[in-house]
């Protein structure tokens, strides 16, 4: 069974009216050729899912009435922050899409010494659009956040209180051997921070700085992975390890 068509309302849905604009309205009207009376699923990033009926189609705008709403939680049972030095071009889209699918709560673009791509406003808007597209497809009702880009040393200093922080670096002990404990408590303890470096790798100072601040260095096997492969592997590997411990 194919998943229901889901549309994203960029403004929070209040009451029983909803409006779709921009690419969402365009897709519904011009690609699916939806007509008044058709029913669709909406989400607005609040965690709720809405069943709505198209009432009116105007130029570039679709007005709907909300028939029902339900809280449907498809999030991980902990906050997962992925800090990553962004790859270039199309590989950014792939990274964002997979991070959304895997349940990452927030993606932090990292500025490391050897980082090449820095997200300006235009890039951020594009990444945000990828988040929406992936959420439509995978059924998430909360959007993965895209944080402001952060300098690695500042980020490491700001995350000192988080119990579980792992960064990937070739040659380090494998994820399972690194001896970390899955998140157990509440609040901050239910946070996991993961980091992946730039294509040119971390500098020795960046590795040493992170380790000194309590970050654990983990390896992902004998092959050198692209940034986006490393990110997906690290997230999936750690999530599997946490699942295994209940
Ligand atoms: N020449 C670089 C490779 C960087 S790969 C170096 O030797 O460090 C880009 C990023 O992906 C790395 O900074 C690391 O975070 C992650 N990565 C890639 N392959 C990895 C591996 N086998 N083990 C751990 N991390 C890896």
mmCIF file of C-alpha atoms and ligand atoms in Angstrom:
data_model
loop_
_atom_site.group_PDB
_atom_site.id
_atom_site.type_symbol
_atom_site.label_atom_id
_atom_site.label_comp_id
_atom_site.label_asym_id
_atom_site.label_seq_id
_atom_site.Cartn_x
_atom_site.Cartn_y
_atom_site.Cartn_z
ATOM 1 C CA UNK A 1 0.000 0.000 0.000
ATOM 2 C CA UNK A 2 1.455 3.354 -0.917
ATOM 3 C CA UNK A 3 1.526 5.927 1.890
ATOM 4 C CA UNK A 4 -1.197 8.593 1.838
ATOM 5 C CA UNK A 5 -0.363 11.881 0.147
ATOM 6 C CA UNK A 6 0.846 14.217 2.830
ATOM 7 C CA UNK A 7 1.057 17.979 2.512
ATOM 8 C CA UNK A 8 2.936 20.410 4.674
ATOM 9 C CA UNK A 9 1.319 23.568 5.961
ATOM 10 C CA UNK A 10 4.075 26.091 6.614
ATOM 11 C CA UNK A 11 1.839 27.988 9.021
ATOM 12 C CA UNK A 12 0.520 26.235 12.137
ATOM 13 C CA UNK A 13 -2.993 24.884 11.613
ATOM 14 C CA UNK A 14 -5.425 26.393 14.115
ATOM 15 C CA UNK A 15 -9.151 25.851 14.138
ATOM 16 C CA UNK A 16 -10.659 24.026 11.209
ATOM 17 C CA UNK A 17 -9.194 25.969 8.316
ATOM 18 C CA UNK A 18 -5.915 25.263 6.537
ATOM 19 C CA UNK A 19 -4.190 26.890 3.589
ATOM 20 C CA UNK A 20 -1.499 25.420 1.370
ATOM 21 C CA UNK A 21 0.722 27.748 -0.631
ATOM 22 C CA UNK A 22 3.888 27.570 -2.751
ATOM 23 C CA UNK A 23 5.209 24.189 -3.912
ATOM 24 C CA UNK A 24 2.677 22.286 -1.772
ATOM 25 C CA UNK A 25 -0.271 23.974 -3.467
ATOM 26 C CA UNK A 26 1.389 23.622 -6.850
ATOM 27 C CA UNK A 27 1.932 19.885 -6.438
ATOM 28 C CA UNK A 28 -1.597 19.271 -5.268
ATOM 29 C CA UNK A 29 -3.252 21.262 -8.049
ATOM 30 C CA UNK A 30 -0.971 20.881 -11.044
ATOM 31 C CA UNK A 31 0.636 17.484 -10.498
ATOM 32 C CA UNK A 32 -2.127 15.547 -8.766
ATOM 33 C CA UNK A 33 -4.900 17.628 -10.337
ATOM 34 C CA UNK A 34 -6.804 17.515 -7.054
ATOM 35 C CA UNK A 35 -10.276 19.035 -7.071
ATOM 36 C CA UNK A 36 -12.498 20.524 -4.370
ATOM 37 C CA UNK A 37 -13.907 17.653 -2.341
ATOM 38 C CA UNK A 38 -10.660 15.601 -2.372
ATOM 39 C CA UNK A 39 -9.320 14.571 1.020
ATOM 40 C CA UNK A 40 -5.634 14.791 1.934
ATOM 41 C CA UNK A 41 -3.432 14.425 4.994
ATOM 42 C CA UNK A 42 -1.751 17.555 6.328
ATOM 43 C CA UNK A 43 0.975 18.114 8.880
ATOM 44 C CA UNK A 44 2.394 21.361 10.209
ATOM 45 C CA UNK A 45 5.405 20.179 12.198
ATOM 46 C CA UNK A 46 3.536 20.325 15.519
ATOM 47 C CA UNK A 47 3.301 16.537 15.884
ATOM 48 C CA UNK A 48 -0.320 16.445 14.757
ATOM 49 C CA UNK A 49 -1.648 14.934 11.574
ATOM 50 C CA UNK A 50 -4.814 16.316 9.992
ATOM 51 C CA UNK A 51 -7.382 14.889 7.630
ATOM 52 C CA UNK A 52 -8.581 17.756 5.464
ATOM 53 C CA UNK A 53 -10.881 18.355 2.526
ATOM 54 C CA UNK A 54 -10.134 20.748 -0.300
ATOM 55 C CA UNK A 55 -12.711 23.537 -0.350
ATOM 56 C CA UNK A 56 -11.341 26.076 -2.806
ATOM 57 C CA UNK A 57 -8.495 26.341 -5.256
ATOM 58 C CA UNK A 58 -7.358 29.871 -6.078
ATOM 59 C CA UNK A 59 -4.273 31.020 -7.887
ATOM 60 C CA UNK A 60 -1.344 29.515 -5.991
ATOM 61 C CA UNK A 61 -3.425 28.746 -2.918
ATOM 62 C CA UNK A 62 -5.500 25.810 -1.730
ATOM 63 C CA UNK A 63 -8.028 26.275 1.060
ATOM 64 C CA UNK A 64 -9.053 23.243 3.064
ATOM 65 C CA UNK A 65 -11.325 22.428 5.954
ATOM 66 C CA UNK A 66 -9.928 20.242 8.704
ATOM 67 C CA UNK A 67 -12.073 17.146 9.307
ATOM 68 C CA UNK A 68 -10.059 15.568 12.121
ATOM 69 C CA UNK A 69 -6.708 15.777 13.860
ATOM 70 C CA UNK A 70 -4.606 13.222 15.674
ATOM 71 C CA UNK A 71 -1.242 13.254 17.445
ATOM 72 C CA UNK A 72 0.914 10.643 15.719
ATOM 73 C CA UNK A 73 4.408 10.279 17.080
ATOM 74 C CA UNK A 74 7.010 8.828 14.728
ATOM 75 C CA UNK A 75 10.010 10.279 16.582
ATOM 76 C CA UNK A 76 12.883 8.423 18.225
ATOM 77 C CA UNK A 77 12.525 7.971 21.993
ATOM 78 C CA UNK A 78 15.473 10.366 22.578
ATOM 79 C CA UNK A 79 16.807 13.578 21.031
ATOM 80 C CA UNK A 80 19.429 12.854 18.426
ATOM 81 C CA UNK A 81 21.586 15.758 17.272
ATOM 82 C CA UNK A 82 23.810 15.201 14.260
ATOM 83 C CA UNK A 83 26.615 17.700 13.794
ATOM 84 C CA UNK A 84 28.201 17.362 10.413
ATOM 85 C CA UNK A 85 30.513 19.228 8.142
ATOM 86 C CA UNK A 86 28.265 19.530 5.080
ATOM 87 C CA UNK A 87 29.260 17.758 1.880
ATOM 88 C CA UNK A 88 28.915 19.594 -1.421
ATOM 89 C CA UNK A 89 26.032 19.864 -3.888
ATOM 90 C CA UNK A 90 23.558 17.039 -4.303
ATOM 91 C CA UNK A 91 25.115 15.073 -1.505
ATOM 92 C CA UNK A 92 23.644 17.603 0.938
ATOM 93 C CA UNK A 93 20.170 16.632 -0.171
ATOM 94 C CA UNK A 94 20.922 12.961 0.286
ATOM 95 C CA UNK A 95 22.327 13.596 3.757
ATOM 96 C CA UNK A 96 19.320 15.647 4.870
ATOM 97 C CA UNK A 97 16.864 13.136 3.453
ATOM 98 C CA UNK A 98 18.465 10.172 5.222
ATOM 99 C CA UNK A 99 18.873 12.088 8.480
ATOM 100 C CA UNK A 100 15.144 12.882 8.439
ATOM 101 C CA UNK A 101 14.244 9.276 7.660
ATOM 102 C CA UNK A 102 16.426 7.963 10.471
ATOM 103 C CA UNK A 103 14.794 10.288 12.993
ATOM 104 C CA UNK A 104 17.527 12.865 13.622
ATOM 105 C CA UNK A 105 16.056 15.637 15.770
ATOM 106 C CA UNK A 106 18.424 18.383 14.715
ATOM 107 C CA UNK A 107 21.177 18.751 12.174
ATOM 108 C CA UNK A 108 23.981 21.156 13.004
ATOM 109 C CA UNK A 109 26.174 22.227 10.052
ATOM 110 C CA UNK A 110 29.706 22.282 11.414
ATOM 111 C CA UNK A 111 32.524 24.658 10.662
ATOM 112 C CA UNK A 112 35.681 22.637 11.055
ATOM 113 C CA UNK A 113 39.133 23.700 9.861
ATOM 114 C CA UNK A 114 38.820 21.712 6.655
ATOM 115 C CA UNK A 115 35.092 22.265 5.999
ATOM 116 C CA UNK A 116 34.321 23.420 2.481
ATOM 117 C CA UNK A 117 30.560 24.082 2.252
ATOM 118 C CA UNK A 118 29.024 26.728 4.525
ATOM 119 C CA UNK A 119 25.272 27.164 4.447
ATOM 120 C CA UNK A 120 24.211 30.711 3.555
ATOM 121 C CA UNK A 121 20.536 31.675 3.672
ATOM 122 C CA UNK A 122 19.866 30.216 0.249
ATOM 123 C CA UNK A 123 21.408 26.869 1.167
ATOM 124 C CA UNK A 124 19.499 26.792 4.446
ATOM 125 C CA UNK A 125 16.225 27.381 2.620
ATOM 126 C CA UNK A 126 17.067 24.525 0.276
ATOM 127 C CA UNK A 127 17.964 22.205 3.154
ATOM 128 C CA UNK A 128 14.713 23.147 4.836
ATOM 129 C CA UNK A 129 12.812 22.221 1.696
ATOM 130 C CA UNK A 130 14.572 18.820 1.671
ATOM 131 C CA UNK A 131 13.455 18.333 5.287
ATOM 132 C CA UNK A 132 9.836 18.925 4.304
ATOM 133 C CA UNK A 133 10.041 16.618 1.275
ATOM 134 C CA UNK A 134 11.581 13.805 3.312
ATOM 135 C CA UNK A 135 9.056 14.279 6.144
ATOM 136 C CA UNK A 136 6.182 14.026 3.694
ATOM 137 C CA UNK A 137 7.557 10.776 2.390
ATOM 138 C CA UNK A 138 8.536 9.102 5.673
ATOM 139 C CA UNK A 139 5.595 10.225 7.781
ATOM 140 C CA UNK A 140 7.341 12.367 10.352
ATOM 141 C CA UNK A 141 5.034 14.934 11.906
ATOM 142 C CA UNK A 142 7.827 16.949 13.457
ATOM 143 C CA UNK A 143 10.445 18.587 11.302
ATOM 144 C CA UNK A 144 14.121 17.916 11.793
ATOM 145 C CA UNK A 145 15.673 21.231 12.795
ATOM 146 C CA UNK A 146 18.514 22.801 10.835
ATOM 147 C CA UNK A 147 20.556 24.736 13.366
ATOM 148 C CA UNK A 148 22.789 27.708 12.627
ATOM 149 C CA UNK A 149 26.213 26.515 11.632
ATOM 150 C CA UNK A 150 28.551 26.070 14.568
ATOM 151 C CA UNK A 151 32.291 26.225 14.998
ATOM 152 C CA UNK A 152 33.552 22.808 16.151
ATOM 153 C CA UNK A 153 35.404 24.107 19.218
ATOM 154 C CA UNK A 154 32.446 26.258 20.296
ATOM 155 C CA UNK A 155 30.101 23.332 19.737
ATOM 156 C CA UNK A 156 32.276 20.989 21.772
ATOM 157 C CA UNK A 157 32.396 23.540 24.607
ATOM 158 C CA UNK A 158 28.624 24.057 24.503
ATOM 159 C CA UNK A 159 27.811 20.347 24.746
ATOM 160 C CA UNK A 160 29.883 19.496 27.828
ATOM 161 C CA UNK A 161 26.861 18.478 29.898
ATOM 162 C CA UNK A 162 25.511 15.939 27.412
ATOM 163 C CA UNK A 163 26.358 12.425 28.652
ATOM 164 C CA UNK A 164 26.515 10.744 25.251
ATOM 165 C CA UNK A 165 28.664 12.450 22.602
ATOM 166 C CA UNK A 166 30.394 10.454 19.903
ATOM 167 C CA UNK A 167 32.400 11.747 16.962
ATOM 168 C CA UNK A 168 33.589 9.619 14.094
ATOM 169 C CA UNK A 169 37.251 9.507 13.190
ATOM 170 C CA UNK A 170 38.981 6.856 11.067
ATOM 171 C CA UNK A 171 41.086 4.433 13.069
ATOM 172 C CA UNK A 172 39.283 4.982 16.393
ATOM 173 C CA UNK A 173 37.757 2.032 18.315
ATOM 174 C CA UNK A 174 34.579 0.628 16.741
ATOM 175 C CA UNK A 175 31.247 2.065 17.944
ATOM 176 C CA UNK A 176 30.482 -0.973 20.091
ATOM 177 C CA UNK A 177 33.949 -1.234 21.612
ATOM 178 C CA UNK A 178 34.081 2.439 22.534
ATOM 179 C CA UNK A 179 32.406 1.604 25.852
ATOM 180 C CA UNK A 180 29.604 4.178 25.940
ATOM 181 C CA UNK A 181 26.314 3.729 27.725
ATOM 182 C CA UNK A 182 22.956 4.206 25.983
ATOM 183 C CA UNK A 183 20.915 7.173 27.268
ATOM 184 C CA UNK A 184 18.867 6.187 30.300
ATOM 185 C CA UNK A 185 17.475 9.053 32.396
ATOM 186 C CA UNK A 186 15.237 11.935 31.502
ATOM 187 C CA UNK A 187 15.854 15.443 30.180
ATOM 188 C CA UNK A 188 19.422 16.021 29.054
ATOM 189 C CA UNK A 189 20.232 12.346 29.603
ATOM 190 C CA UNK A 190 17.919 11.409 26.760
ATOM 191 C CA UNK A 191 20.085 13.351 24.312
ATOM 192 C CA UNK A 192 22.596 11.842 21.943
ATOM 193 C CA UNK A 193 25.100 13.991 20.073
ATOM 194 C CA UNK A 194 26.932 12.589 17.062
ATOM 195 C CA UNK A 195 29.483 14.308 14.835
ATOM 196 C CA UNK A 196 31.092 13.671 11.472
ATOM 197 C CA UNK A 197 33.999 15.680 10.112
ATOM 198 C CA UNK A 198 34.863 17.173 6.729
ATOM 199 C CA UNK A 199 36.106 15.253 3.694
ATOM 200 C CA UNK A 200 39.649 16.345 4.579
ATOM 201 C CA UNK A 201 39.195 14.922 8.088
ATOM 202 C CA UNK A 202 39.501 16.521 11.537
ATOM 203 C CA UNK A 203 42.781 18.254 12.398
ATOM 204 C CA UNK A 204 44.758 16.749 15.324
ATOM 205 C CA UNK A 205 43.758 19.833 17.379
ATOM 206 C CA UNK A 206 40.083 19.240 16.663
ATOM 207 C CA UNK A 207 40.367 15.611 17.746
ATOM 208 C CA UNK A 208 42.318 16.506 20.880
ATOM 209 C CA UNK A 209 39.944 19.372 21.770
ATOM 210 C CA UNK A 210 36.891 17.154 21.510
ATOM 211 C CA UNK A 211 38.442 14.327 23.508
ATOM 212 C CA UNK A 212 39.549 16.793 26.208
ATOM 213 C CA UNK A 213 35.931 17.995 26.462
ATOM 214 C CA UNK A 214 34.683 14.432 26.947
ATOM 215 C CA UNK A 215 33.606 13.524 23.415
ATOM 216 C CA UNK A 216 34.267 9.894 22.560
ATOM 217 C CA UNK A 217 36.016 9.074 19.332
ATOM 218 C CA UNK A 218 34.557 6.145 17.384
ATOM 219 C CA UNK A 219 35.569 4.304 14.221
ATOM 220 C CA UNK A 220 33.269 3.099 11.463
ATOM 221 C CA UNK A 221 35.342 0.358 9.899
ATOM 222 C CA UNK A 222 38.451 -0.003 7.775
ATOM 223 C CA UNK A 223 37.216 1.957 4.771
ATOM 224 C CA UNK A 224 37.084 5.735 4.500
ATOM 225 C CA UNK A 225 33.453 6.733 4.056
ATOM 226 C CA UNK A 226 32.106 9.864 2.441
ATOM 227 C CA UNK A 227 30.689 12.379 4.921
ATOM 228 C CA UNK A 228 27.077 11.443 4.178
ATOM 229 C CA UNK A 229 27.751 7.699 4.315
ATOM 230 C CA UNK A 230 29.587 8.122 7.618
ATOM 231 C CA UNK A 231 26.692 10.176 8.998
ATOM 232 C CA UNK A 232 24.042 7.638 8.032
ATOM 233 C CA UNK A 233 26.117 4.748 9.279
ATOM 234 C CA UNK A 234 26.919 6.425 12.592
ATOM 235 C CA UNK A 235 23.287 7.389 13.249
ATOM 236 C CA UNK A 236 21.958 3.935 12.302
ATOM 237 C CA UNK A 237 24.684 2.125 14.197
ATOM 238 C CA UNK A 238 24.155 4.083 17.402
ATOM 239 C CA UNK A 239 20.358 3.855 17.116
ATOM 240 C CA UNK A 240 20.629 0.079 16.714
ATOM 241 C CA UNK A 241 22.911 -0.152 19.726
ATOM 242 C CA UNK A 242 20.487 1.909 21.828
ATOM 243 C CA UNK A 243 17.551 -0.260 20.673
ATOM 244 C CA UNK A 244 19.446 -3.396 21.638
ATOM 245 C CA UNK A 245 19.690 -2.080 25.198
ATOM 246 C CA UNK A 246 15.981 -1.275 25.261
HETATM 247 N N1 LIG B 1 41.024 11.680 5.039
HETATM 248 C C1 LIG B 1 40.119 11.863 6.118
HETATM 249 C C2 LIG B 1 38.811 11.184 5.814
HETATM 250 C C3 LIG B 1 37.674 11.976 6.201
HETATM 251 S S1 LIG B 1 36.146 11.207 5.820
HETATM 252 C C4 LIG B 1 40.711 11.300 7.403
HETATM 253 O O1 LIG B 1 41.539 10.432 7.317
HETATM 254 O O2 LIG B 1 40.310 11.691 8.500
HETATM 255 C C5 LIG B 1 35.008 12.392 6.441
HETATM 256 C C6 LIG B 1 34.506 12.143 7.840
HETATM 257 O O3 LIG B 1 33.716 10.953 7.827
HETATM 258 C C7 LIG B 1 35.559 11.886 8.904
HETATM 259 O O4 LIG B 1 36.038 13.092 9.493
HETATM 260 C C8 LIG B 1 34.823 11.035 9.912
HETATM 261 O O5 LIG B 1 34.043 11.822 10.773
HETATM 262 C C9 LIG B 1 33.927 10.208 9.017
HETATM 263 N N2 LIG B 1 34.493 8.923 8.619
HETATM 264 C C10 LIG B 1 34.673 8.462 7.367
HETATM 265 N N3 LIG B 1 35.136 7.206 7.366
HETATM 266 C C11 LIG B 1 35.274 6.851 8.674
HETATM 267 C C12 LIG B 1 35.714 5.677 9.344
HETATM 268 N N4 LIG B 1 36.104 4.595 8.685
HETATM 269 N N5 LIG B 1 35.702 5.669 10.691
HETATM 270 C C13 LIG B 1 35.300 6.760 11.392
HETATM 271 N N6 LIG B 1 34.901 7.902 10.817
HETATM 272 C C14 LIG B 1 34.869 7.957 9.474
#
